Amino acid sequence: MADVTNIATKLADLKLIQNVLLESEQKLIAQTDDKTICERLEGMIKSDRENLGIIEAAISKYGNTSEPRDITQKHAEKVSQMMSGSELTLYDKYLQLELLKHQQTMTGLVLHKVAQSLNDELQDLMEPLNRVNFENRAHQEILKGVLYFVGTREIAGKEPDMGLWASVEQGVAALKGALGSALS
């Protein structure tokens, strides 16, 4: 029975952090004046809204609901404060977003692995989370590029090499190709 509660709690954590990601991305758009970065964030927001629906559907299908852990709620509140406040630089805020994406990716991957180890029915139920995992992983690649740009501007006061976006796009394309292969 502990497995059922643990999975329900992790799904609740996943949903909470997904909402924090959306909130953080929206706050960062308002704080960013780079058109290209804002376009990347808008794409992430669109994707993350769809991913929130996938997470909510998994929770609903699982049928066992739980609240996020207290520590996850405290973490979510702290991230929200940091993203709204002026203590962190823009670079620091993007770094926090990338770390949240990593956390979300790993939690989703672990939930998928747990489902595989327990039973086929649970594995089928958790399968849609793989899309969320792959998209979060692709977002991490985009955020690496954002961090290069924002960090270079913030630290050196200069524009970074624009060829960076091309390598970021190649990395994202490779991940999307892997996603397509995994889903089919």
mmCIF file with all atom_site columns, C-alpha atoms in Angstrom, residues 86-149:
data_model
loop_
_atom_site.group_PDB
_atom_site.id
_atom_site.type_symbol
_atom_site.label_atom_id
_atom_site.label_alt_id
_atom_site.label_comp_id
_atom_site.label_asym_id
_atom_site.label_entity_id
_atom_site.label_seq_id
_atom_site.pdbx_PDB_ins_code
_atom_site.Cartn_x
_atom_site.Cartn_y
_atom_site.Cartn_z
_atom_site.occupancy
_atom_site.B_iso_or_equiv
_atom_site.pdbx_formal_charge
_atom_site.auth_seq_id
_atom_site.auth_comp_id
_atom_site.auth_asym_id
_atom_site.auth_atom_id
_atom_site.pdbx_PDB_model_num
ATOM 1  C CA . SER A 1 86  ? 15.190 41.273 -6.936  1.00 0.00 ? 86  SER A CA 1
ATOM 2  C CA . GLU A 1 87  ? 17.750 39.220 -4.993  1.00 0.00 ? 87  GLU A CA 1
ATOM 3  C CA . LEU A 1 88  ? 18.609 37.054 -7.999  1.00 0.00 ? 88  LEU A CA 1
ATOM 4  C CA . THR A 1 89  ? 19.975 38.345 -11.270 1.00 0.00 ? 89  THR A CA 1
ATOM 5  C CA . LEU A 1 90  ? 18.230 37.375 -14.489 1.00 0.00 ? 90  LEU A CA 1
ATOM 6  C CA . TYR A 1 91  ? 20.933 34.755 -15.063 1.00 0.00 ? 91  TYR A CA 1
ATOM 7  C CA . ASP A 1 92  ? 20.294 33.298 -11.596 1.00 0.00 ? 92  ASP A CA 1
ATOM 8  C CA . LYS A 1 93  ? 16.573 33.118 -12.311 1.00 0.00 ? 93  LYS A CA 1
ATOM 9  C CA . TYR A 1 94  ? 17.117 31.271 -15.581 1.00 0.00 ? 94  TYR A CA 1
ATOM 10 C CA . LEU A 1 95  ? 19.485 28.927 -13.771 1.00 0.00 ? 95  LEU A CA 1
ATOM 11 C CA . GLN A 1 96  ? 16.749 28.203 -11.212 1.00 0.00 ? 96  GLN A CA 1
ATOM 12 C CA . LEU A 1 97  ? 14.316 27.490 -14.052 1.00 0.00 ? 97  LEU A CA 1
ATOM 13 C CA . GLU A 1 98  ? 16.773 25.063 -15.647 1.00 0.00 ? 98  GLU A CA 1
ATOM 14 C CA . LEU A 1 99  ? 17.247 23.316 -12.300 1.00 0.00 ? 99  LEU A CA 1
ATOM 15 C CA . LEU A 1 100 ? 13.458 22.981 -11.904 1.00 0.00 ? 100 LEU A CA 1
ATOM 16 C CA . LYS A 1 101 ? 13.251 21.500 -15.405 1.00 0.00 ? 101 LYS A CA 1
ATOM 17 C CA . HIS A 1 102 ? 15.926 18.992 -14.432 1.00 0.00 ? 102 HIS A CA 1
ATOM 18 C CA . GLN A 1 103 ? 14.062 18.122 -11.233 1.00 0.00 ? 103 GLN A CA 1
ATOM 19 C CA . GLN A 1 104 ? 10.838 17.659 -13.173 1.00 0.00 ? 104 GLN A CA 1
ATOM 20 C CA . THR A 1 105 ? 12.529 15.500 -15.807 1.00 0.00 ? 105 THR A CA 1
ATOM 21 C CA . MET A 1 106 ? 14.133 13.237 -13.220 1.00 0.00 ? 106 MET A CA 1
ATOM 22 C CA . THR A 1 107 ? 10.947 12.870 -11.169 1.00 0.00 ? 107 THR A CA 1
ATOM 23 C CA . GLY A 1 108 ? 9.022  11.920 -14.296 1.00 0.00 ? 108 GLY A CA 1
ATOM 24 C CA . LEU A 1 109 ? 11.682 9.430  -15.371 1.00 0.00 ? 109 LEU A CA 1
ATOM 25 C CA . VAL A 1 110 ? 11.756 7.838  -11.920 1.00 0.00 ? 110 VAL A CA 1
ATOM 26 C CA . LEU A 1 111 ? 7.957  7.547  -11.847 1.00 0.00 ? 111 LEU A CA 1
ATOM 27 C CA . HIS A 1 112 ? 8.076  5.840  -15.232 1.00 0.00 ? 112 HIS A CA 1
ATOM 28 C CA . LYS A 1 113 ? 10.790 3.445  -14.020 1.00 0.00 ? 113 LYS A CA 1
ATOM 29 C CA . VAL A 1 114 ? 8.821  2.680  -10.839 1.00 0.00 ? 114 VAL A CA 1
ATOM 30 C CA . ALA A 1 115 ? 5.750  1.887  -12.920 1.00 0.00 ? 115 ALA A CA 1
ATOM 31 C CA . GLN A 1 116 ? 7.817  -0.467 -15.087 1.00 0.00 ? 116 GLN A CA 1
ATOM 32 C CA . SER A 1 117 ? 9.036  -2.291 -12.007 1.00 0.00 ? 117 SER A CA 1
ATOM 33 C CA . LEU A 1 118 ? 5.577  -2.725 -10.457 1.00 0.00 ? 118 LEU A CA 1
ATOM 34 C CA . ASN A 1 119 ? 3.117  -3.842 -13.123 1.00 0.00 ? 119 ASN A CA 1
ATOM 35 C CA . ASP A 1 120 ? 1.994  -3.491 -16.742 1.00 0.00 ? 120 ASP A CA 1
ATOM 36 C CA . GLU A 1 121 ? -1.203 -1.629 -15.886 1.00 0.00 ? 121 GLU A CA 1
ATOM 37 C CA . LEU A 1 122 ? 0.694  1.048  -13.985 1.00 0.00 ? 122 LEU A CA 1
ATOM 38 C CA . GLN A 1 123 ? 3.301  1.205  -16.740 1.00 0.00 ? 123 GLN A CA 1
ATOM 39 C CA . ASP A 1 124 ? 0.577  1.884  -19.323 1.00 0.00 ? 124 ASP A CA 1
ATOM 40 C CA . LEU A 1 125 ? -0.896 4.566  -17.082 1.00 0.00 ? 125 LEU A CA 1
ATOM 41 C CA . MET A 1 126 ? 2.462  6.333  -16.685 1.00 0.00 ? 126 MET A CA 1
ATOM 42 C CA . GLU A 1 127 ? 3.495  6.029  -20.356 1.00 0.00 ? 127 GLU A CA 1
ATOM 43 C CA . PRO A 1 128 ? 2.134  9.485  -21.340 1.00 0.00 ? 128 PRO A CA 1
ATOM 44 C CA . LEU A 1 129 ? 4.537  11.016 -18.813 1.00 0.00 ? 129 LEU A CA 1
ATOM 45 C CA . ASN A 1 130 ? 7.371  10.080 -21.181 1.00 0.00 ? 130 ASN A CA 1
ATOM 46 C CA . ARG A 1 131 ? 6.269  12.879 -23.500 1.00 0.00 ? 131 ARG A CA 1
ATOM 47 C CA . VAL A 1 132 ? 6.464  15.296 -20.578 1.00 0.00 ? 132 VAL A CA 1
ATOM 48 C CA . ASN A 1 133 ? 9.921  13.938 -19.689 1.00 0.00 ? 133 ASN A CA 1
ATOM 49 C CA . PHE A 1 134 ? 11.277 14.336 -23.220 1.00 0.00 ? 134 PHE A CA 1
ATOM 50 C CA . GLU A 1 135 ? 9.854  17.827 -23.604 1.00 0.00 ? 135 GLU A CA 1
ATOM 51 C CA . ASN A 1 136 ? 11.290 18.920 -20.265 1.00 0.00 ? 136 ASN A CA 1
ATOM 52 C CA . ARG A 1 137 ? 14.640 17.533 -21.398 1.00 0.00 ? 137 ARG A CA 1
ATOM 53 C CA . ALA A 1 138 ? 14.367 19.532 -24.643 1.00 0.00 ? 138 ALA A CA 1
ATOM 54 C CA . HIS A 1 139 ? 13.510 22.634 -22.592 1.00 0.00 ? 139 HIS A CA 1
ATOM 55 C CA . GLN A 1 140 ? 16.710 22.090 -20.599 1.00 0.00 ? 140 GLN A CA 1
ATOM 56 C CA . GLU A 1 141 ? 18.685 22.302 -23.848 1.00 0.00 ? 141 GLU A CA 1
ATOM 57 C CA . ILE A 1 142 ? 16.932 25.532 -24.796 1.00 0.00 ? 142 ILE A CA 1
ATOM 58 C CA . LEU A 1 143 ? 17.623 26.933 -21.343 1.00 0.00 ? 143 LEU A CA 1
ATOM 59 C CA . LYS A 1 144 ? 21.332 26.128 -21.716 1.00 0.00 ? 144 LYS A CA 1
ATOM 60 C CA . GLY A 1 145 ? 21.364 28.463 -24.709 1.00 0.00 ? 145 GLY A CA 1
ATOM 61 C CA . VAL A 1 146 ? 19.437 31.096 -22.783 1.00 0.00 ? 146 VAL A CA 1
ATOM 62 C CA . LEU A 1 147 ? 21.931 30.814 -19.927 1.00 0.00 ? 147 LEU A CA 1
ATOM 63 C CA . TYR A 1 148 ? 24.850 31.312 -22.332 1.00 0.00 ? 148 TYR A CA 1
ATOM 64 C CA . PHE A 1 149 ? 23.268 34.476 -23.717 1.00 0.00 ? 149 PHE A CA 1
#
